[in-house]
Coordinates of C-alpha atoms and ligand atoms in Angstrom, one line a residue:
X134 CA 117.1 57.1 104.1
X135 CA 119.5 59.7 102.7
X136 CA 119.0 63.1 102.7
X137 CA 118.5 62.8 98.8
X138 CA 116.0 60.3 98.8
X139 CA 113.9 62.5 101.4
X140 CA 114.3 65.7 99.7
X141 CA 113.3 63.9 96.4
X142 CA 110.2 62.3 98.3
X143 CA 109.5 65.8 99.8
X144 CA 109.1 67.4 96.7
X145 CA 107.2 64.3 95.3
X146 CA 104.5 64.9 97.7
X147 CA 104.2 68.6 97.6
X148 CA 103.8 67.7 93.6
X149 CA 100.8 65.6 94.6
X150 CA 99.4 67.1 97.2
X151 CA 99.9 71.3 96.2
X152 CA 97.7 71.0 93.4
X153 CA 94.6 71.0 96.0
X154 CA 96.3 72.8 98.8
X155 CA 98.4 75.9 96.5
X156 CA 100.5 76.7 99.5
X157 CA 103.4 76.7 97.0
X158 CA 104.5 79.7 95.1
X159 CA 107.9 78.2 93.7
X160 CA 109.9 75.1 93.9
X161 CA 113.3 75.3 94.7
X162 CA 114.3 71.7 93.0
X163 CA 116.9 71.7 91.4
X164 CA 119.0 73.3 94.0
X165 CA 117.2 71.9 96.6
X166 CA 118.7 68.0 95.2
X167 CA 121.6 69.5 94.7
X168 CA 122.3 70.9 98.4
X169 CA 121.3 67.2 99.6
X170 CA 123.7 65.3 97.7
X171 CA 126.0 67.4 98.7
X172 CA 124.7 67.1 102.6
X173 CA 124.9 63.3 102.2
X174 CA 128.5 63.8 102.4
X175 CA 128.7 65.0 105.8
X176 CA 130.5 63.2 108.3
X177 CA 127.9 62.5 110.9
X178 CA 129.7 64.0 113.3
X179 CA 129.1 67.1 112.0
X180 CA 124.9 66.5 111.6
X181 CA 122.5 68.7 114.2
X182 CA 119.1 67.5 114.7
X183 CA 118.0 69.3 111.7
X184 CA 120.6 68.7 109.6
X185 CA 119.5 67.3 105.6
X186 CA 115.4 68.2 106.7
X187 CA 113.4 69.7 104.2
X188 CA 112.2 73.3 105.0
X189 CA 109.6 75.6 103.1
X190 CA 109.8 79.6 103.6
X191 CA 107.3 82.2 103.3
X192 CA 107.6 84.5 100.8
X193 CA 108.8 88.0 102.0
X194 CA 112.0 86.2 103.2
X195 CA 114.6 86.8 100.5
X196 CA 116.0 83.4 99.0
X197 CA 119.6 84.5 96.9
X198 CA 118.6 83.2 93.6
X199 CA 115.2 82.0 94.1
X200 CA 112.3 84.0 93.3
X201 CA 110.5 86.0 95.9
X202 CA 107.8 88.4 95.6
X203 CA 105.8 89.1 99.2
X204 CA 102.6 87.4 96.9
X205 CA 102.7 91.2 95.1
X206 CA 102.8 91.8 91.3
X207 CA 105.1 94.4 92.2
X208 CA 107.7 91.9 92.9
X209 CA 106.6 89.8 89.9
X210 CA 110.1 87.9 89.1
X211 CA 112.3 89.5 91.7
X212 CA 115.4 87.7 92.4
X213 CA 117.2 88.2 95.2
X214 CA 120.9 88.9 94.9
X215 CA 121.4 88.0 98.8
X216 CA 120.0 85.7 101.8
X217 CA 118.1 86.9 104.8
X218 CA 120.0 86.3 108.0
X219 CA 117.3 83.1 108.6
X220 CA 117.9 81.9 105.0
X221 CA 121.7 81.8 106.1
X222 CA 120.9 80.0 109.7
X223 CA 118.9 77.2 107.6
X224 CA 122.0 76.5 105.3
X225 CA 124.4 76.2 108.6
X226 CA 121.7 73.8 110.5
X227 CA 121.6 72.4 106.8
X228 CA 118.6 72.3 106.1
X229 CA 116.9 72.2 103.0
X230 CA 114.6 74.6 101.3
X231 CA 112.2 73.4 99.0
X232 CA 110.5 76.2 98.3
X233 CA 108.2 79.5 98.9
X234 CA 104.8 79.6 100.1
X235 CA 102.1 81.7 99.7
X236 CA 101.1 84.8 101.8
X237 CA 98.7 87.5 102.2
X238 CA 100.0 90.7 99.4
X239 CA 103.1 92.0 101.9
X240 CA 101.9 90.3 104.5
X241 CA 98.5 92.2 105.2
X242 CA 95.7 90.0 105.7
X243 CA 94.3 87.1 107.6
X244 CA 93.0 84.8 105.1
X245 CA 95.5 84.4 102.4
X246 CA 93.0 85.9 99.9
X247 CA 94.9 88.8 99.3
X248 CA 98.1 87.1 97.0
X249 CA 98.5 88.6 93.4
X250 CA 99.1 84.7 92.7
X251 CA 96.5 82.5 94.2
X252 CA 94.5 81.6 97.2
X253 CA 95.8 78.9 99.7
X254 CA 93.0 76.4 100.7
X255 CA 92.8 74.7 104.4
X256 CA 93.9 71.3 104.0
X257 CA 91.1 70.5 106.9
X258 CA 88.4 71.4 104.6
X259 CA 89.2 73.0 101.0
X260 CA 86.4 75.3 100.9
X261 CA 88.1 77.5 103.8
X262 CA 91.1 79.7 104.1
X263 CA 93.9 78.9 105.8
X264 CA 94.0 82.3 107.5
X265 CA 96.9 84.6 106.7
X266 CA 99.2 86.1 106.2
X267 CA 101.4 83.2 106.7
X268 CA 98.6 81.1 105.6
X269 CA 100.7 79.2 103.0
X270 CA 103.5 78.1 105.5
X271 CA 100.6 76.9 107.9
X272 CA 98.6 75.1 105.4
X273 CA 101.6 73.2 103.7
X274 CA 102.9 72.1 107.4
X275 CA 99.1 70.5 108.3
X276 CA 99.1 68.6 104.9
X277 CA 102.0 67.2 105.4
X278 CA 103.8 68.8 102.4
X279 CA 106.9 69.8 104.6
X280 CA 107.4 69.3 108.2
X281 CA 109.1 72.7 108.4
X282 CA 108.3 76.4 107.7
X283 CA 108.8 79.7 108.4
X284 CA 106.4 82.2 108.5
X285 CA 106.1 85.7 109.7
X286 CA 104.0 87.8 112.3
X287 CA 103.3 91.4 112.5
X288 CA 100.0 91.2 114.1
X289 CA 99.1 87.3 114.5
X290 CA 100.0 86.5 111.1
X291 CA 101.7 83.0 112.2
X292 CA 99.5 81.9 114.8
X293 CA 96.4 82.9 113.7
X294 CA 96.9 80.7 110.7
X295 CA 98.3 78.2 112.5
X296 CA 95.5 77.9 114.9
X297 CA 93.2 78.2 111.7
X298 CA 95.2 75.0 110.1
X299 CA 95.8 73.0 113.9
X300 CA 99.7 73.5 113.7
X301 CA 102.3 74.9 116.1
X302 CA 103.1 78.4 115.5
X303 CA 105.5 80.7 117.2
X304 CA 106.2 84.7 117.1
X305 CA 109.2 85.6 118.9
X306 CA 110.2 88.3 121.6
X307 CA 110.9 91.1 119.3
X308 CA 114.4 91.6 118.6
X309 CA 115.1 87.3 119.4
X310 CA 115.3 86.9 115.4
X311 CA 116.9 88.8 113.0
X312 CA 114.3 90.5 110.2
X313 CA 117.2 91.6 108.1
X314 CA 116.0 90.1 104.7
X315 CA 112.7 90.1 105.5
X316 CA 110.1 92.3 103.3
X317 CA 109.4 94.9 106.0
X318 CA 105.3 95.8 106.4
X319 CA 105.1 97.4 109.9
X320 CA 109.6 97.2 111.3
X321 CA 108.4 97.5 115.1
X322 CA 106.1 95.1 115.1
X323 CA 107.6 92.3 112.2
X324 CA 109.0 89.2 113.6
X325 CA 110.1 85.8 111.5
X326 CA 108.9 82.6 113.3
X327 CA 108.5 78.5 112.9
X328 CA 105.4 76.5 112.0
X329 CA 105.6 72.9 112.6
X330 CA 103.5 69.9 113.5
X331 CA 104.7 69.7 117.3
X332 CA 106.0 71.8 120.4
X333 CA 109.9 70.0 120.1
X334 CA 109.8 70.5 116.4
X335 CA 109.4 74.3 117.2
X336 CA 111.9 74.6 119.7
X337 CA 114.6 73.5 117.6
X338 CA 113.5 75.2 115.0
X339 CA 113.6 78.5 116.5
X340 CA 116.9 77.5 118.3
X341 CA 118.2 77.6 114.6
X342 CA 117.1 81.0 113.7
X343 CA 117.4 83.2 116.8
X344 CA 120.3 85.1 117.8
X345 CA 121.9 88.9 117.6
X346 CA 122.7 89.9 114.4
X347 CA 124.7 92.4 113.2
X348 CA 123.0 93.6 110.2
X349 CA 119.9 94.4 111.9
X350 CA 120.1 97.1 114.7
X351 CA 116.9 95.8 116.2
X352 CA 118.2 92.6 116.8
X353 CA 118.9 91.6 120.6
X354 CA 121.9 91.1 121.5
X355 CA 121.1 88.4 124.5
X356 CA 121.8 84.7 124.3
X357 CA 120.1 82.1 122.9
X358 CA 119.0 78.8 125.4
X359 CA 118.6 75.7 125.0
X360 CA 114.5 75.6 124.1
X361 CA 114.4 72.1 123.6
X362 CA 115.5 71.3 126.8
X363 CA 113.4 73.5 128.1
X364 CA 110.5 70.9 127.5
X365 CA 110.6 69.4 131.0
X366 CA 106.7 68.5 131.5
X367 CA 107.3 70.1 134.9
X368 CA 104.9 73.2 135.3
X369 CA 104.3 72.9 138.8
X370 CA 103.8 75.6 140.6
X371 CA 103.6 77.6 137.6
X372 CA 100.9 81.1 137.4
X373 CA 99.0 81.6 134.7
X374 CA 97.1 84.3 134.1
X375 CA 93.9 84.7 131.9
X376 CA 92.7 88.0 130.6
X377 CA 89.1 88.7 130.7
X378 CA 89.5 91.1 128.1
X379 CA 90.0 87.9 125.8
X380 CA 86.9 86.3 126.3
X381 CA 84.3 88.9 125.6
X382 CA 81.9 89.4 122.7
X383 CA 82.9 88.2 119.4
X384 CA 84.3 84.9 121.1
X385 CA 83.0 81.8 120.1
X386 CA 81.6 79.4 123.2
X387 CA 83.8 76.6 121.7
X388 CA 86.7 79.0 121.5
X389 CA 86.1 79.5 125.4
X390 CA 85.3 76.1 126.3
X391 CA 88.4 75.1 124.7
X392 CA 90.4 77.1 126.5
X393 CA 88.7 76.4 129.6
X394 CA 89.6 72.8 129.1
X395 CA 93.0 73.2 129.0
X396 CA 93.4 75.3 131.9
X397 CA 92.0 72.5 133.8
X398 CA 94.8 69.9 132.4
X399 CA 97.2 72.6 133.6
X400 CA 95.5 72.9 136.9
X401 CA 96.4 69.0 137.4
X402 CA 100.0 69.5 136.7
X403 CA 100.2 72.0 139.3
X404 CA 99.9 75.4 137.7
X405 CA 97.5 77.9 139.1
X406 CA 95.3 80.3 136.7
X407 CA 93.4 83.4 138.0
X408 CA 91.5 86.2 136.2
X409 CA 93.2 89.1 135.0
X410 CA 93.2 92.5 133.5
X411 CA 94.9 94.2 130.2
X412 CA 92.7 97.1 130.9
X413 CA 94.1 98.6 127.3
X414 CA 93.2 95.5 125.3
X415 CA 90.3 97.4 123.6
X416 CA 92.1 99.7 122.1
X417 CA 95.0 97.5 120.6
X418 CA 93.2 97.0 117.1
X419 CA 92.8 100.9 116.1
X420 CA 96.3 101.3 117.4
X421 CA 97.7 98.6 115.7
X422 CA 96.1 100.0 112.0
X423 CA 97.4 103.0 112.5
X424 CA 100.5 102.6 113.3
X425 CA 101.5 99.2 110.9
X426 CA 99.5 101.2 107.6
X427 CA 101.8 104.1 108.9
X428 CA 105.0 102.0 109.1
X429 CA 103.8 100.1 105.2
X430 CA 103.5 103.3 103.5
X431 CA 107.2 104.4 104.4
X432 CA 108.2 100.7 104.2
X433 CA 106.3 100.5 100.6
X434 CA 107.6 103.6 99.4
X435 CA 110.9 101.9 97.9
X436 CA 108.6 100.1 95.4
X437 CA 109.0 102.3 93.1
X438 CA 109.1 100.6 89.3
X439 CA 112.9 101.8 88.9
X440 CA 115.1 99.3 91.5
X441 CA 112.7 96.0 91.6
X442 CA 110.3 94.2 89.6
X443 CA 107.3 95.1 88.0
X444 CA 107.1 98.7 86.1
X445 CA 104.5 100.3 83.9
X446 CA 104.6 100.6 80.1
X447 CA 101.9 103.1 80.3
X448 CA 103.6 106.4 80.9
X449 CA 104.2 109.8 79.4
X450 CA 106.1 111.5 82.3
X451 CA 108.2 110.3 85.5
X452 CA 105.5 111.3 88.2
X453 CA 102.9 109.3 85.7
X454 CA 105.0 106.4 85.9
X455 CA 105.8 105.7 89.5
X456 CA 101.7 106.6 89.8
X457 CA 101.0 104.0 87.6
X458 CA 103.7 101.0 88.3
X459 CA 102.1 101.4 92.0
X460 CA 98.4 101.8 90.9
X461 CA 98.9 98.4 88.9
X462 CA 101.8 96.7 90.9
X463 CA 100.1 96.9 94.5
X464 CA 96.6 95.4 95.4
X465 CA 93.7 96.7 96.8
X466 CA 94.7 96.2 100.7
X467 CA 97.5 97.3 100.3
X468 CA 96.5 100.4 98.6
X469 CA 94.2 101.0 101.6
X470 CA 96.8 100.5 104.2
X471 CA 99.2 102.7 102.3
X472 CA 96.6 105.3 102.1
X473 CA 96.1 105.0 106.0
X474 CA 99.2 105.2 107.0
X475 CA 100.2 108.3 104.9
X476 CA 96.8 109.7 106.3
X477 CA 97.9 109.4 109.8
X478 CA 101.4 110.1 109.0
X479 CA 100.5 114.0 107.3
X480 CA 101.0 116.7 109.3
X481 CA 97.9 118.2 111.0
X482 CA 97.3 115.1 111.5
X483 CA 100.4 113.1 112.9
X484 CA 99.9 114.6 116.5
X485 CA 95.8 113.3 116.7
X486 CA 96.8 109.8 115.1
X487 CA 99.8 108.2 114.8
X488 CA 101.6 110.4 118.3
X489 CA 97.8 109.1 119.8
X490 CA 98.9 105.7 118.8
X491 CA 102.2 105.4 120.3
X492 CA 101.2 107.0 123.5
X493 CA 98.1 104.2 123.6
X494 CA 101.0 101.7 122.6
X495 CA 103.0 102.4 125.5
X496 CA 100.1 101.5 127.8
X497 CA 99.1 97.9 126.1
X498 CA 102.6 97.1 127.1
X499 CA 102.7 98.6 130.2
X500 CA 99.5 96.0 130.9
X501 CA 101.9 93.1 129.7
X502 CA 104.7 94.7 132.4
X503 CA 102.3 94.8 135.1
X504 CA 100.5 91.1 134.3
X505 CA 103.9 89.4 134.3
X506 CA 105.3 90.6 137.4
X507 CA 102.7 88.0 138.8
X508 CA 102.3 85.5 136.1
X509 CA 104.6 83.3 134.4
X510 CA 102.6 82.9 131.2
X511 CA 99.4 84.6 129.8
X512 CA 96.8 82.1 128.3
X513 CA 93.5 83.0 125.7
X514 CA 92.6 81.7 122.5
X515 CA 94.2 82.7 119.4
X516 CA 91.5 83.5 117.7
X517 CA 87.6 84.4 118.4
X518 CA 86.8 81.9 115.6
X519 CA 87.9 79.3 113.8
X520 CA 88.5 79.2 110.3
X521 CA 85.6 81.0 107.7
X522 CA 85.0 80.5 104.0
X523 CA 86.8 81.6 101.1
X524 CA 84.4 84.5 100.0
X525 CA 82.8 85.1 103.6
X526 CA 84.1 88.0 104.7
X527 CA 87.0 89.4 101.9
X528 CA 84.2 92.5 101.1
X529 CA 84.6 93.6 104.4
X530 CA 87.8 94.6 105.9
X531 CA 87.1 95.6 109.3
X532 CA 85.8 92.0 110.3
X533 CA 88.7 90.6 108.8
X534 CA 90.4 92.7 110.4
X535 CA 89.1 91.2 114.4
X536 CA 90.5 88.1 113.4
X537 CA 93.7 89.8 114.9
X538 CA 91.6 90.6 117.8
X539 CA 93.7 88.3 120.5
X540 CA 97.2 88.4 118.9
X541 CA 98.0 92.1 117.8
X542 CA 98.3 92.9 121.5
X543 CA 101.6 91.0 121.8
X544 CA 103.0 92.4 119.0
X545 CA 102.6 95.9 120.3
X546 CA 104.4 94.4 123.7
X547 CA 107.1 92.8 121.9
X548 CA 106.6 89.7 123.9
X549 CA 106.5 86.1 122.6
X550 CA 103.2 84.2 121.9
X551 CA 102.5 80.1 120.6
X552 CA 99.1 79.2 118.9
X553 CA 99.1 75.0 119.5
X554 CA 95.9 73.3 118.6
X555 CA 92.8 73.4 121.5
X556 CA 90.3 71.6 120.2
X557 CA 87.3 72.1 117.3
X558 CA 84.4 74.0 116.2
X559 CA 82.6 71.2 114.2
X560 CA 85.4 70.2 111.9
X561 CA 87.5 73.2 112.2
X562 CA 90.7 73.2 114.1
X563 CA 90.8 76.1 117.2
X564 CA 94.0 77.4 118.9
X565 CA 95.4 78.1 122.1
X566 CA 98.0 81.5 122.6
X567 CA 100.8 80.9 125.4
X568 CA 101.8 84.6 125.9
X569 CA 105.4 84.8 127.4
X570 CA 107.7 87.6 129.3
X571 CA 110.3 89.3 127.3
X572 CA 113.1 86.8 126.3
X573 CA 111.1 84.1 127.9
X574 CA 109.9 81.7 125.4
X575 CA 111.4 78.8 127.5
X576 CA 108.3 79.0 129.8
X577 CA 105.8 79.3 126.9
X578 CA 107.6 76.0 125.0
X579 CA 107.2 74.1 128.5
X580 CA 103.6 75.2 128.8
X581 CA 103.1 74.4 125.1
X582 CA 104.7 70.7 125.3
X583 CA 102.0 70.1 128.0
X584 CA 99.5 69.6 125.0
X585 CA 101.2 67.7 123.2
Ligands
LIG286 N1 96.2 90.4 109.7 C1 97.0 91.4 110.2 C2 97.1 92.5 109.1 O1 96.5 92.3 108.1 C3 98.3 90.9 110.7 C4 99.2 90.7 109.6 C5 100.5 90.1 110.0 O2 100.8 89.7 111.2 N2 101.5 90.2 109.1 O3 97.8 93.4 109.3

């Protein structure tokens, strides 16, 4: 087929099948068919192994010309007038974007509930959420729409979802892909990564997007391996290490017992797994809300009504009208994280909270320092549940909140984490997390690909 034909049967199925799914927030059509034709002049010569394959993005990732609003009515409309750095790595490996998918409000959440827009359903049963934030790029990759997506991760937020949906999701070591473009919730702990149907899929996905960047002074300046060939099936000899911490209360027996299972199939192939300790692990969640709502409310403060997108009509003064383009541009959650964050950020307070949290930071990674001087990968589930109902549990933020439980952890490391599907819990999809060493998603992709 030519790359025409398959963009034009792409977006022919996301027409059929988005209706029931709403991972979609725009189409990207018409420029979409007219990057293809355009592709299908290519010498082949010049064609990588994603060249002319269609691609959907999540929503805080600015698309020059196509609309993109982090799922906020604050961005209602915006256009970008430039690419993110990945938006630009997609074009070179041509591939083509279809369109943008839905997300929790700037990226805080874990169910997809919290979009101005819509709700994203769980293409495994529609009456559940496809977790969140990158809910949408999950759900649209398990339903087929697109075999391609990226999402992002502050906290779990692609492989929660992906576990949630039974896709492949990846967060990268911090500082492996560039954020410039990205809508920025919590900078120190954000990180752009791919959702896809298999372990190779992912691998040359990233491979794609990674790499130093000059625009973002976070961005690592190391090289960039080959993942895919990383994907040897050998893991012999390999130590894995499983944290006790991550099986405790609040885990479901099937979430165990899949994990359990797999560390058997490993066992076979050679690898040997032992109990460990992240002695700080119980303390990752109240660190992580501190210091993310404290990042968000200096990241959100540039929402302002004046430079981007939505802005009040209901004002008499200037200080009344940035106070009302916020109160009715941002959502509730995000209100409450904003709140938080300035909270823990005001002095009298900044020593006891958010100086507290860094200190406590320091010591979840110093666990991840000490675990991998031993261990080549760190295994757990991804999540202490699968999937819940739309409605369960959006009343009540703090047990949303422990959906991040198992995966906020890594993000305060900086290390690289997979969610690939483990098994069920009646008919929902669980996940399994590969956790990584800094710069080392090589090992996690080769313990990944064992499962697939
Ligand atoms: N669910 C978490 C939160 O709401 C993580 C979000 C994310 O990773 N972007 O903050």
């Amino acid at each position: 087929a030519t790359i025409t034909e398959i963009t034009k049967q792409t977006i022919e199925r996301i027409n059929e099948l988005d209706p029931k799914v709403d991972a979609f927030l725009a189409m990207n059509e018409e420029k979409a068919m007219a990057a293809a034709s355009e592709m299908d002049t290519a010498p082949m010569e010049q064609r990588g192994p994603l060249f002319g394959l269609p691609i959907g993005v999540k929503d805080n990732i600015m698309t020059e010309g196509l609309v993109t609003t982090a799922s906020s009515r604050i961005l209602e409309g915006f256009n970008p007038i430039y690419n993110a750095t990945v938006v630009e790595k997609l074009r070179a490996a041509g591939m083509v974007i279809v369109g943008k998918l839905n997300m929790d409000e700037f990226a805080m959440g874990s169910s997809n509930e919290n979009s101005y827009y819509k709700k994203t359903r769980n293409p495994w049963n529609l009456d559940y959420v496809p977790g969140g934030s990158s809910g949408g790029s999950t759900a649209a990759v398990a339903a087929g729409e697109v075999p391609f997506t990226l999402g992002s991760d502050t906290g779990g937020s692609i492989r929660q979802p992906a576990a949630f949906c039974g896709v492949v999701g990846m967060k990268p070591t911090y500082g492996r892909v560039s954020r410039f473009g990205l809508i920025a919730f919590a900078s120190s702990l954000d990180q752009i990564g791919p959702v896809t149907r298999n372990v190779k899929d992912n691998a040359l996905l990233l491979q794609a997007i990674a790499g130093h960047d000059e625009k973002d002074s976070t961005s690592a300046d190391v090289e960039v391996p080959d993942f895919a060939a990383a994907l040897t099936g050998d893991i012999n000899g390999l130590r894995i290490g499983v944290p006790k911490e991550y099986f405790a209360e609040g885990v479901s027996e099937s979430a165990k017992a899949a994990v359990y299972d797999a560390l058997e199939v490993l066992k076979e192939k050679g690898a040997t797994v032992e109990e460990i300790s992240l002695p700080h692990s119980k303390y990752a969640l109240a660190t992580y809300y501190l210091l993310a709502s404290s990042e968000a409310s200096s990241n959100l403060s540039r929402f302002d009504g004046i430079r981007y997108g939505y802005r009040t009509n209901k004002a008499s003064s200037l200080l009344d009208f940035y106070m009302n383009t916020r109160a009715e541009g941002f959502g509730d959650e995000v209100k409450r994280r904003i709140m938080l964050g300035t909270y823990a950020l005001s002095s009298g307070y900044y020593d006891a909270y958010y100086k507290k949290a860094q200190k406590v930071r320091t010591l979840i990674k110093k666990d991840f320092d000490d675990a991998f001087k031993n261990y080549d990968v760190i295994i757990s589930p991804t999540t202490p549940t699968p999937a819940f109902k739309i409605g369960e549990i959006i009343d009540d933020p703090l047990t949303m909140y422990a959906n991040d439980i198992l995966t906020i952890p890594v993000n305060l490391a900086g290390v690289p984490a997979i969610s690939v599907p483990c098994g069920f819990e009646g008919d929902m999809p669980l996940g399994l997390q590969i956790i990584g060493n800094y710069f080392d998603e090589e090992t996690v992709y080769r313990v990944a690909d064992v499962f697939e």
